[in-house]
PDB file of C-alpha atoms and ligand atoms in Angstrom:
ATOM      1  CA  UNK I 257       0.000   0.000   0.000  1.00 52.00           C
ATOM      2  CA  UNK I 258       2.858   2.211   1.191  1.00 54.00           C
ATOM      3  CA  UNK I 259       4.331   1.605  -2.092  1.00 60.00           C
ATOM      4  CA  UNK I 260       1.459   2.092  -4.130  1.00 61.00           C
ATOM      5  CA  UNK I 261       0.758   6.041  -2.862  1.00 61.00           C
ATOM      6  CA  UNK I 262       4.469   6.386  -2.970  1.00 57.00           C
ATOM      7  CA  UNK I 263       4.045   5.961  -6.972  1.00 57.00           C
ATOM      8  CA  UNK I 264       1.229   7.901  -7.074  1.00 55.00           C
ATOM      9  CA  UNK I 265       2.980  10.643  -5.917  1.00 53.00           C
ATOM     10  CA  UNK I 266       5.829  10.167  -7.916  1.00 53.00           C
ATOM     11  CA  UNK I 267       3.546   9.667 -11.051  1.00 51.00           C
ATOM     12  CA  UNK I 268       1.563  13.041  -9.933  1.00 52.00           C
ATOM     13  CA  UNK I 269       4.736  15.300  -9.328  1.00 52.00           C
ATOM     14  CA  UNK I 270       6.233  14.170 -13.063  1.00 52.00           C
ATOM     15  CA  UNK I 271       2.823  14.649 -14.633  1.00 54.00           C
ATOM     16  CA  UNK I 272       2.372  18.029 -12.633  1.00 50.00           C
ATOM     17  CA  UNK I 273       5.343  19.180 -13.293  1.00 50.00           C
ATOM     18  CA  UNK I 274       5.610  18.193 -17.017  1.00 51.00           C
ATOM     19  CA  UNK I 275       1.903  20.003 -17.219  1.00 55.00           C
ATOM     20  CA  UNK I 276       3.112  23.241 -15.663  1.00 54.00           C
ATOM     21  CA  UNK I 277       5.576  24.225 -18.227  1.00 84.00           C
ATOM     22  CA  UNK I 278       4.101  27.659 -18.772  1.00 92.00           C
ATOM     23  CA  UNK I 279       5.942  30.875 -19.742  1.00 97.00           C
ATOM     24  CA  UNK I 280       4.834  34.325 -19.648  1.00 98.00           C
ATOM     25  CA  UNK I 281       4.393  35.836 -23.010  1.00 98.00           C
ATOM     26  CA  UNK I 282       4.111  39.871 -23.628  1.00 98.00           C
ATOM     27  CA  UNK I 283       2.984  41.634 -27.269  1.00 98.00           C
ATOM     28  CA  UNK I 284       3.568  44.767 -27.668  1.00 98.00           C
ATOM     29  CA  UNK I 285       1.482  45.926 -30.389  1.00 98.00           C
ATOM     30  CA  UNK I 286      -0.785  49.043 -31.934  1.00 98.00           C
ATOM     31  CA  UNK I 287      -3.857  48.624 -33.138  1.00 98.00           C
ATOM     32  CA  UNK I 288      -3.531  49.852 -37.181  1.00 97.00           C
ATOM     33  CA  UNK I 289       0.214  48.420 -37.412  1.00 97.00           C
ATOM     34  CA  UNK I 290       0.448  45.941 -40.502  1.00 98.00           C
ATOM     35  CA  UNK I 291       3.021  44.436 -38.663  1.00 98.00           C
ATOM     36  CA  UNK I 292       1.332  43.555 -35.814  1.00 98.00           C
ATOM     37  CA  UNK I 293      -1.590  42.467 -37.672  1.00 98.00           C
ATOM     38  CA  UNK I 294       0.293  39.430 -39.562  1.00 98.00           C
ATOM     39  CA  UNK I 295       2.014  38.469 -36.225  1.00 98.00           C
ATOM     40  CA  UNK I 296      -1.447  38.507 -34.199  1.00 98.00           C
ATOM     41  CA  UNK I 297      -3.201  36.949 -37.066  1.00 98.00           C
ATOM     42  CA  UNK I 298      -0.445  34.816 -38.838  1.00 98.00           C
ATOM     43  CA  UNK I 299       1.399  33.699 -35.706  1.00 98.00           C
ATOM     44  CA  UNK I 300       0.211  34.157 -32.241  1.00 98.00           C
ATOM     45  CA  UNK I 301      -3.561  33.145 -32.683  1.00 98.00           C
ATOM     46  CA  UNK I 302      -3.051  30.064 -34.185  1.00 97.00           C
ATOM     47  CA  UNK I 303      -0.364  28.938 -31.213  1.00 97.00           C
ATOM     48  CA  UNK I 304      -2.005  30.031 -28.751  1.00 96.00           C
ATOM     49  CA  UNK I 305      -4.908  27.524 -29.637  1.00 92.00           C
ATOM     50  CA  UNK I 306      -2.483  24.984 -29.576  1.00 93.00           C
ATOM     51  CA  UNK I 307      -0.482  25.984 -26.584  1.00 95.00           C
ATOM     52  CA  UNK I 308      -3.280  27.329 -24.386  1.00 92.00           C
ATOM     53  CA  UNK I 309      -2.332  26.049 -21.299  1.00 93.00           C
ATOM     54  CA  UNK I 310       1.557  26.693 -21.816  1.00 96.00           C
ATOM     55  CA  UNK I 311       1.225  30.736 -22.534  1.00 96.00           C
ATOM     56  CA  UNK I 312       0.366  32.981 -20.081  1.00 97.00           C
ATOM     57  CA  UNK I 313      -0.146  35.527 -22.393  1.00 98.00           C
ATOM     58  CA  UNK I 314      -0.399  39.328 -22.195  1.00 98.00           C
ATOM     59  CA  UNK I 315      -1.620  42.038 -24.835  1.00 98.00           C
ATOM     60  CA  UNK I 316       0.234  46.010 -24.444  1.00 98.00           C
ATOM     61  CA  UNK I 317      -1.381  47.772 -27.323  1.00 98.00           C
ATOM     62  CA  UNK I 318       0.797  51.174 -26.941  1.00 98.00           C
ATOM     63  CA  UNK I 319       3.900  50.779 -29.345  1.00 98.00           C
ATOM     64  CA  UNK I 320       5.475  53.188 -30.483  1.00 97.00           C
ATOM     65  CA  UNK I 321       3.356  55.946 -29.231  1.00 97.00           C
ATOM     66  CA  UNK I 322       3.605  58.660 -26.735  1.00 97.00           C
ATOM     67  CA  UNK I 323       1.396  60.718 -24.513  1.00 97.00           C
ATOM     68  CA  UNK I 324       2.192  63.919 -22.515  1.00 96.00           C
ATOM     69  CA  UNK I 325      -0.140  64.877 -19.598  1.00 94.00           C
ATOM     70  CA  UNK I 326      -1.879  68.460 -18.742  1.00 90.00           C
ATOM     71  CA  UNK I 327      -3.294  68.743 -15.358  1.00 86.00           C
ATOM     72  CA  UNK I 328      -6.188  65.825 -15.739  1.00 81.00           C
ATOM     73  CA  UNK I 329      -5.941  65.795 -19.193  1.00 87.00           C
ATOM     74  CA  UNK I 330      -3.382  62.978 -21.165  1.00 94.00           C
ATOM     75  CA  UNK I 331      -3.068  63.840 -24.890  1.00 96.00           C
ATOM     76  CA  UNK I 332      -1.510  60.849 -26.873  1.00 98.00           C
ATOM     77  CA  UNK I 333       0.661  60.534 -30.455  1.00 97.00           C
ATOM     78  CA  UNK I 334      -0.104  57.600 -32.185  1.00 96.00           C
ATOM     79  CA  UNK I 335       2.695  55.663 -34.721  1.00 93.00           C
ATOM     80  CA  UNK I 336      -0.175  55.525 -37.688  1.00 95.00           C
ATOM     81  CA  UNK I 337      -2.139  58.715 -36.766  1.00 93.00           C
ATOM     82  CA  UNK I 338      -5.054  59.506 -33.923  1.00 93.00           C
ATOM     83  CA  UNK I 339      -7.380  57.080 -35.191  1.00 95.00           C
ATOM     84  CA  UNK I 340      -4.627  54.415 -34.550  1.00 97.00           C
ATOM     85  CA  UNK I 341      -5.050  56.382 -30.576  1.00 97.00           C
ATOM     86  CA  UNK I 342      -8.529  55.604 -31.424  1.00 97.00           C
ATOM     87  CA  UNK I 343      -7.873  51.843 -31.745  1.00 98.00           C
ATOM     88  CA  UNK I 344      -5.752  51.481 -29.273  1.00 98.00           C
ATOM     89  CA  UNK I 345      -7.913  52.643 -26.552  1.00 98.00           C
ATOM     90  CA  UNK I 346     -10.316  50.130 -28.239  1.00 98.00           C
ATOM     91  CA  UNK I 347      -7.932  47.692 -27.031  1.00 98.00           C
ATOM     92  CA  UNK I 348      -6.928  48.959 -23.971  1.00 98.00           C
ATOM     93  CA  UNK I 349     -10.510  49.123 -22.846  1.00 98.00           C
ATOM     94  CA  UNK I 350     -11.473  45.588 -24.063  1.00 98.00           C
ATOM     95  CA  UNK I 351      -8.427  44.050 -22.333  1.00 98.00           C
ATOM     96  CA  UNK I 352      -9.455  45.431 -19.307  1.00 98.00           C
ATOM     97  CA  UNK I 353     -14.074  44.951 -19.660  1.00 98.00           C
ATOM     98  CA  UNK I 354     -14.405  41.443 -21.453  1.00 98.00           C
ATOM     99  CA  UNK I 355     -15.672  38.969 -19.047  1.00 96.00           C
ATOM    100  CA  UNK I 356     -15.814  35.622 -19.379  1.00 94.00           C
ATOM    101  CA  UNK I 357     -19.054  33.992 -20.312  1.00 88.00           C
ATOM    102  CA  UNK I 358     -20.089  31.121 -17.409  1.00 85.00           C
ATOM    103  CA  UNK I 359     -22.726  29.736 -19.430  1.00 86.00           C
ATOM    104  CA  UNK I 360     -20.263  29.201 -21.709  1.00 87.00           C
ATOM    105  CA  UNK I 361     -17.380  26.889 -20.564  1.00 87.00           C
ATOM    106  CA  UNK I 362     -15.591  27.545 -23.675  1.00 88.00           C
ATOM    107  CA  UNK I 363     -15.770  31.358 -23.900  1.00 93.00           C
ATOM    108  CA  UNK I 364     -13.264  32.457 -20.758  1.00 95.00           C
ATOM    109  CA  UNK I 365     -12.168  35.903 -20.220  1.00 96.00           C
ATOM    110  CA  UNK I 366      -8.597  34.895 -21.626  1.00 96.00           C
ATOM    111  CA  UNK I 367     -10.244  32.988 -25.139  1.00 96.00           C
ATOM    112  CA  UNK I 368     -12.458  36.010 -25.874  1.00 97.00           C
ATOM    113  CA  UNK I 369      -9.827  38.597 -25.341  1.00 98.00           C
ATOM    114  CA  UNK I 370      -7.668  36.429 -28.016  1.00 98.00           C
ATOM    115  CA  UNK I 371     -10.107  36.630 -30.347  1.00 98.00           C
ATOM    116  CA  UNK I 372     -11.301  39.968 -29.688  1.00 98.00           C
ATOM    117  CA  UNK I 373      -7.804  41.143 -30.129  1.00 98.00           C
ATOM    118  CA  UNK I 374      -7.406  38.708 -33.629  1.00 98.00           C
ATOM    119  CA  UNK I 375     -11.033  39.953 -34.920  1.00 98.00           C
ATOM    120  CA  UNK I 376      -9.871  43.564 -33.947  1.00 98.00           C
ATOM    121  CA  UNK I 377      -6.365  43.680 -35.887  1.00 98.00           C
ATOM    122  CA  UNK I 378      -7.755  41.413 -38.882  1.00 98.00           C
ATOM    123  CA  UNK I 379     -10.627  43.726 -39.400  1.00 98.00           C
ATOM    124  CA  UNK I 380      -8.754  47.403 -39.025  1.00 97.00           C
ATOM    125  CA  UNK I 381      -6.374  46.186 -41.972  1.00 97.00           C
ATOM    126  CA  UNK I 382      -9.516  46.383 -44.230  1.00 94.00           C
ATOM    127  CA  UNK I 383      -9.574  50.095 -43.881  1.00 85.00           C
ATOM    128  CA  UNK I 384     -13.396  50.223 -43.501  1.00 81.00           C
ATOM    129  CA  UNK I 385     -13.826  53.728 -42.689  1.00 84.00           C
ATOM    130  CA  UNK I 386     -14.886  52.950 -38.768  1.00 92.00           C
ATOM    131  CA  UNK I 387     -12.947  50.973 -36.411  1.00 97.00           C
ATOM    132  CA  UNK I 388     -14.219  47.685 -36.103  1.00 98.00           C
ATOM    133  CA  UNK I 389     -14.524  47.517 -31.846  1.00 98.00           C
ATOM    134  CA  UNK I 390     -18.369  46.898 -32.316  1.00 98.00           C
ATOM    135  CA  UNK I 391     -18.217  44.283 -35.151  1.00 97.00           C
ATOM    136  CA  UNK I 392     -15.953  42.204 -33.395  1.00 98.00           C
ATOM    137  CA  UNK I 393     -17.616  42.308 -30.493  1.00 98.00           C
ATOM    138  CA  UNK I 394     -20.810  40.945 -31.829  1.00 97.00           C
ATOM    139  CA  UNK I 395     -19.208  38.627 -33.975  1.00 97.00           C
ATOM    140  CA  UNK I 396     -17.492  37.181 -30.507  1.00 96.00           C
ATOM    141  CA  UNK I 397     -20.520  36.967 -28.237  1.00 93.00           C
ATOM    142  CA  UNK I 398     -18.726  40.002 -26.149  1.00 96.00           C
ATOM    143  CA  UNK I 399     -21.842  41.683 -24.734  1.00 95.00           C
ATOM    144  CA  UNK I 400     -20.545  44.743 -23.145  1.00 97.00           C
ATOM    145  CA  UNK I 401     -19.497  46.757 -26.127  1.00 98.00           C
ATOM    146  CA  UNK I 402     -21.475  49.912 -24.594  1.00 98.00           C
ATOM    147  CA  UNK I 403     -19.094  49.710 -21.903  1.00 98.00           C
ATOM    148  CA  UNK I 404     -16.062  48.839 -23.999  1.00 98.00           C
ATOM    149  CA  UNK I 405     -16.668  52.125 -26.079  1.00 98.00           C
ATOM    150  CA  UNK I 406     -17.534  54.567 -23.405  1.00 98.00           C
ATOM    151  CA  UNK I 407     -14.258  53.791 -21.243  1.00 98.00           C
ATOM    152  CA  UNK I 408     -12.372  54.369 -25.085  1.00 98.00           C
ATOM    153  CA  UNK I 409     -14.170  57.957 -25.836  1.00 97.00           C
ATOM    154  CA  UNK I 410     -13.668  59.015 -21.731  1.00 97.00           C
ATOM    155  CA  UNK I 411     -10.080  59.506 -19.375  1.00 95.00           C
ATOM    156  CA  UNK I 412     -11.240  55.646 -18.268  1.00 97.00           C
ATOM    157  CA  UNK I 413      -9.757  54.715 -21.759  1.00 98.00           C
ATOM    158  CA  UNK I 414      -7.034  57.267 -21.551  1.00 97.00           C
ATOM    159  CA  UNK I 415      -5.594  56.613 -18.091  1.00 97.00           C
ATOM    160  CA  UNK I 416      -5.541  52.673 -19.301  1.00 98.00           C
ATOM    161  CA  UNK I 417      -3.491  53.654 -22.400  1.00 98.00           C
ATOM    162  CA  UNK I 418      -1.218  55.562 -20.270  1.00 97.00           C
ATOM    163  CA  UNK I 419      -0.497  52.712 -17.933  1.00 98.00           C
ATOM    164  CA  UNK I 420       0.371  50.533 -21.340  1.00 98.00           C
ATOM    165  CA  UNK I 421       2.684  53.106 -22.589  1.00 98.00           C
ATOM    166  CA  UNK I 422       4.577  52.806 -19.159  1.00 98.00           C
ATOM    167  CA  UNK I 423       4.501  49.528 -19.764  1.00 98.00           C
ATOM    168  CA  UNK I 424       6.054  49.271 -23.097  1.00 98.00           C
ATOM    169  CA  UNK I 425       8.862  52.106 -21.536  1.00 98.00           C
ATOM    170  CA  UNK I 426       9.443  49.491 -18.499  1.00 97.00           C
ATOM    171  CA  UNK I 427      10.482  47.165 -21.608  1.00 98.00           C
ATOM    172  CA  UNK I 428      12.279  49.228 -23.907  1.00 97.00           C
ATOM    173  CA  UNK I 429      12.370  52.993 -24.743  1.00 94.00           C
ATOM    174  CA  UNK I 430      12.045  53.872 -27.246  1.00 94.00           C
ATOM    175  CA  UNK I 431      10.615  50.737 -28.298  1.00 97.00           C
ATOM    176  CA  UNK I 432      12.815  49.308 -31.223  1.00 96.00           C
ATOM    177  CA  UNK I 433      10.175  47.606 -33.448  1.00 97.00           C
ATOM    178  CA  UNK I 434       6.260  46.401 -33.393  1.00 98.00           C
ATOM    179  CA  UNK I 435       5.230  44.134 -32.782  1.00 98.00           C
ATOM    180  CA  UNK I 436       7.909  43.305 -30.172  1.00 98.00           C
ATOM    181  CA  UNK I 437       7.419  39.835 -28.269  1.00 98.00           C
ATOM    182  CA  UNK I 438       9.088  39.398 -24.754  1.00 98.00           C
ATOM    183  CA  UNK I 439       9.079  36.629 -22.642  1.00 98.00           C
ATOM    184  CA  UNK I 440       9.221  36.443 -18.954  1.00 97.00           C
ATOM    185  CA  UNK I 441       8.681  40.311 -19.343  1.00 96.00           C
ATOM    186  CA  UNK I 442      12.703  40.423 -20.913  1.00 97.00           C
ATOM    187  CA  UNK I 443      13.388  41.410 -24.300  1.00 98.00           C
ATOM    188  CA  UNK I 444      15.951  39.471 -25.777  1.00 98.00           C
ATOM    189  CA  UNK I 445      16.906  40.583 -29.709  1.00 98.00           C
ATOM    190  CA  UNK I 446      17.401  36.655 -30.654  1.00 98.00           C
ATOM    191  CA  UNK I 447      13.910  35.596 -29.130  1.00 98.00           C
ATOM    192  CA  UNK I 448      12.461  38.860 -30.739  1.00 98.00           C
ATOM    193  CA  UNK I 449      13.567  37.923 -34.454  1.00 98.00           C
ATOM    194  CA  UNK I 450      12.534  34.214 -34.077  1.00 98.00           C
ATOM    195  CA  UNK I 451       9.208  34.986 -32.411  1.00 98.00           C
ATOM    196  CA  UNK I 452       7.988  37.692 -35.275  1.00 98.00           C
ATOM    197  CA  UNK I 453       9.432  34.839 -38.000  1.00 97.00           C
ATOM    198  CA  UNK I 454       8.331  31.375 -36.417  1.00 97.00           C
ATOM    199  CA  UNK I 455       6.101  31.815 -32.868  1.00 98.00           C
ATOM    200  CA  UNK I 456       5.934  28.090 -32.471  1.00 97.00           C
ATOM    201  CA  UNK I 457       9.376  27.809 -32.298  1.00 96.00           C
ATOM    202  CA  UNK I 458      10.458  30.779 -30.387  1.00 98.00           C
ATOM    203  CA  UNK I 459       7.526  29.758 -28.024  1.00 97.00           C
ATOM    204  CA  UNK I 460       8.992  26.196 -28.091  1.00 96.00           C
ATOM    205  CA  UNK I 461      12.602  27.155 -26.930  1.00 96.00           C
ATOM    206  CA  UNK I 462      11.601  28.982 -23.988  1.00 97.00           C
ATOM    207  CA  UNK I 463       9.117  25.966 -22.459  1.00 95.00           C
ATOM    208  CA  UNK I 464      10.683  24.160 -19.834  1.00 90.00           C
ATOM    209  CA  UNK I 465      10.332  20.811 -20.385  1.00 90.00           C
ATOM    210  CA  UNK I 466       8.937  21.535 -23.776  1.00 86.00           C
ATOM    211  CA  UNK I 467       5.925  19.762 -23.999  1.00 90.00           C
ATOM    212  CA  UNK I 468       4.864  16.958 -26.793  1.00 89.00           C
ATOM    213  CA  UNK I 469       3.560  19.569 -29.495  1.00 88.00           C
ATOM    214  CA  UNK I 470       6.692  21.134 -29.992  1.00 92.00           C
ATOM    215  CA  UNK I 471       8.352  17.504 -30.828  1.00 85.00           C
ATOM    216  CA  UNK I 472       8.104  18.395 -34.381  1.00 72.00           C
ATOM    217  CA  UNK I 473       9.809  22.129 -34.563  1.00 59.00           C
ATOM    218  CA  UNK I 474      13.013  22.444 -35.770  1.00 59.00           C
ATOM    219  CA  UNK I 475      15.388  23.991 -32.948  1.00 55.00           C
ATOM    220  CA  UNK I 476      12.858  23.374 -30.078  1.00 50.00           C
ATOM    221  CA  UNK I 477      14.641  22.074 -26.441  1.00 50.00           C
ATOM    222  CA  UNK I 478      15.541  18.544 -27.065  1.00 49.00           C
ATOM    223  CA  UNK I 479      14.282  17.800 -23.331  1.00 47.00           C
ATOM    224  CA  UNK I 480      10.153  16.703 -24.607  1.00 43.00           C
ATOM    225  CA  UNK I 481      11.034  13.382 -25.753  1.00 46.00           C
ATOM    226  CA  UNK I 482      12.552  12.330 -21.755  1.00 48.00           C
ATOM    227  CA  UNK I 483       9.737  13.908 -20.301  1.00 50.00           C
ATOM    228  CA  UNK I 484       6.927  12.895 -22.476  1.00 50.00           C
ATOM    229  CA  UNK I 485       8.248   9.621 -22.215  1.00 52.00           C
ATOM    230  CA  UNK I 486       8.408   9.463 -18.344  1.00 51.00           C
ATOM    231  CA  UNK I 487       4.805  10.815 -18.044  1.00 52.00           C
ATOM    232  CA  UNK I 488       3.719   7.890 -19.997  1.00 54.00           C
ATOM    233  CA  UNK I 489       5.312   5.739 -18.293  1.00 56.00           C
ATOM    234  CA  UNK I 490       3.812   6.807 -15.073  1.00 57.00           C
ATOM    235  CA  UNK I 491      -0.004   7.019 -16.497  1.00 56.00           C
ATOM    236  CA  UNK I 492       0.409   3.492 -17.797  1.00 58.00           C
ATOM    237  CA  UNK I 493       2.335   2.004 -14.228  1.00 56.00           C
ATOM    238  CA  UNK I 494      -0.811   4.263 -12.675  1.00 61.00           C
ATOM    239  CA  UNK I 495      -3.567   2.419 -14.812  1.00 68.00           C
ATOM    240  CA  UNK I 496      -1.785  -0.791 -13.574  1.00 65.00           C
ATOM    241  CA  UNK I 497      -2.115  -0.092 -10.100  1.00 61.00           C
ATOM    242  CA  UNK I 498      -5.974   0.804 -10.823  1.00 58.00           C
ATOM    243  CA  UNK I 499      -5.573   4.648 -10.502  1.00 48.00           C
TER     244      UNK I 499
HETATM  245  C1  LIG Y 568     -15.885  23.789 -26.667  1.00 74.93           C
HETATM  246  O1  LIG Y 568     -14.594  23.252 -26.874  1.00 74.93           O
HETATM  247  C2  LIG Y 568     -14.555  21.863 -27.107  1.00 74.93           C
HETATM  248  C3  LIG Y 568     -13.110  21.398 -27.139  1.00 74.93           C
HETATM  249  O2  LIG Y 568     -12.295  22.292 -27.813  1.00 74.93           O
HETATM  250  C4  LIG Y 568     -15.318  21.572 -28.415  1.00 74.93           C
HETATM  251  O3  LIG Y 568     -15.317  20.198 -28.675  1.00 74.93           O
HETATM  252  C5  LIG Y 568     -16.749  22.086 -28.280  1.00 74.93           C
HETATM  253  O4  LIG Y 568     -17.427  21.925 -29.506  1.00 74.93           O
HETATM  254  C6  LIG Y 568     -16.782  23.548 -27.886  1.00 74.93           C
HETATM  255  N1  LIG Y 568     -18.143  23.962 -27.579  1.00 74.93           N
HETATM  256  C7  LIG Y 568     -18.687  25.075 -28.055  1.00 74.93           C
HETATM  257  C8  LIG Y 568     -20.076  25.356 -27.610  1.00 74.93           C
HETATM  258  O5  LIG Y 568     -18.106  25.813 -28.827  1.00 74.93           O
HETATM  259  C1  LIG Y 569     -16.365  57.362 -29.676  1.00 74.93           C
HETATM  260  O1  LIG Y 569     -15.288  57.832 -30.480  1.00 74.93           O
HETATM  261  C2  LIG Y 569     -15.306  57.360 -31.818  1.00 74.93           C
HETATM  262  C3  LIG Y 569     -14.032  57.795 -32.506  1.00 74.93           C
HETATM  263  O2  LIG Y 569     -13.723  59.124 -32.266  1.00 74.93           O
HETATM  264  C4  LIG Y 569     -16.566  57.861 -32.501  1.00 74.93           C
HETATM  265  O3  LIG Y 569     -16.629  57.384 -33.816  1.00 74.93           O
HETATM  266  C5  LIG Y 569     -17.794  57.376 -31.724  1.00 74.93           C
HETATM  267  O4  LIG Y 569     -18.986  57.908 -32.275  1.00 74.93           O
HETATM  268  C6  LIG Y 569     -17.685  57.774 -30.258  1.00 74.93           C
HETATM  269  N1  LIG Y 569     -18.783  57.127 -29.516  1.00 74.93           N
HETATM  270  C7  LIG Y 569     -19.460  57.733 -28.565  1.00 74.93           C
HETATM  271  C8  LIG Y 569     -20.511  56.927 -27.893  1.00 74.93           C
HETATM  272  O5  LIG Y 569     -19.253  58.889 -28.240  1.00 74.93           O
END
């Protein structure tokens, strides 16, 4: 018996600690940036549904802008113009008002912000005329767009851009290029180039132990084979002993 919980805890610590291999991942990003768009769209979106559980993932949407403050009042400069300022209030305000939906189980605060932020850069490259905040947000199920847009036309939206731009300075300033992508809140030029070329794999060298789905990239950490191998080992010695 002794022995038995013994390997259970053995088999739980491996397959805990193989499961926990999480990093944090920041984009800094502006709303009407081409750039940005393709990386969101092209790159981070489609990982992220494959690596859900390994990215702890957090959206900046200042750039390469700039604000000054007068008394109460924050004026910003925005890389592509002031309806780019716009846009990234937009953002700013969504990050911070989309709730999760617990009817739902599927739509969680984290997956609609992902594809309120994908829908929202996708859609501003079509140069429609009006920013696409309320589109997306009916075409996502995200309820509170009232709410969204108020806090982006009032100081609500304003003081939340300001935070991002001290943000992005915390990181680099002036920021170098957009989209920039830092992990573990560091930038790091070689992680920058790979992560705008190839996410997956950029994502994939910085998981420790790199789990099964990043077997098959080129240049990923060689240590996923071991581990996936002991965690299989331990769920089939765990069937055995009827867990
Ligand atoms: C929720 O996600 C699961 C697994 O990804 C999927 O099979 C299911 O169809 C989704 N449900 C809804 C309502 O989208
Ligand atoms: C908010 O600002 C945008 C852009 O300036 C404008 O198009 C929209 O009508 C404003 N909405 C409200 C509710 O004031």
């Amino acid at each position: 018996m002794l022995t038995k919980n013994l390997l259970l805890v053995v088999c739980l610590f491996v397959a805990g600690s193989y499961a926990q291999s999480k990093v944090p991942v920041n984009v800094y990003y502006e709303a009407l940036c081409p750039d940005s768009a393709k990386f969101i769209n092209q790159q981070l979106y489609p990982a992220v549904q494959q690596f859900r559980n390994n990215i702890d993932l957090k959206f900046i949407p200042f750039g390469k802008s700039s604000y000054r403050t007068q008394g109460a009042d924050t004026t910003f400069e925005c890389h592509h113009g002031p309806n780019e300022c716009y846009g990234n209030k937009v953002h700013a305000c969504g990050l911070y008002h989309i709730q999760g939906n617990s009817y739902q189980p599927n739509n969680t605060r984290e997956a609609l912000i992902l594809e309120y932020v994908n829908c929202l850069m996708e859609r501003a490259q079509f140069k429609e005329g009006e920013f696409p905040g309320k589109v997306c947000a009916e075409m996502h199920e995200i309820h509170n767009w009232d709410i969204i847009e108020r806090c982006a036309n009032s100081t609500e939206g304003s003081t939340l851009l300001k935070n991002y731009g001290d943000e992005t300075a915390k990181l680099q300033q002036p920021l170098k290029s957009v989209p920039t992508v830092a992990f573990r809140q560091t930038f790091d030029a070689d992680n920058q180039q790979l992560a705008v070329q190839n996410f997956r794999a950029a994502l994939c060298k910085n998981l420790k132990p790199s789990p099964v789905e990043c077997r098959n990239i080129p240049g990923s950490a060689p240590m996923g084979a071991p581990f996936g191998l002991v965690t299989l080992l331990s769920v089939i010695l765990a069937r055995m002993f009827h867990y």
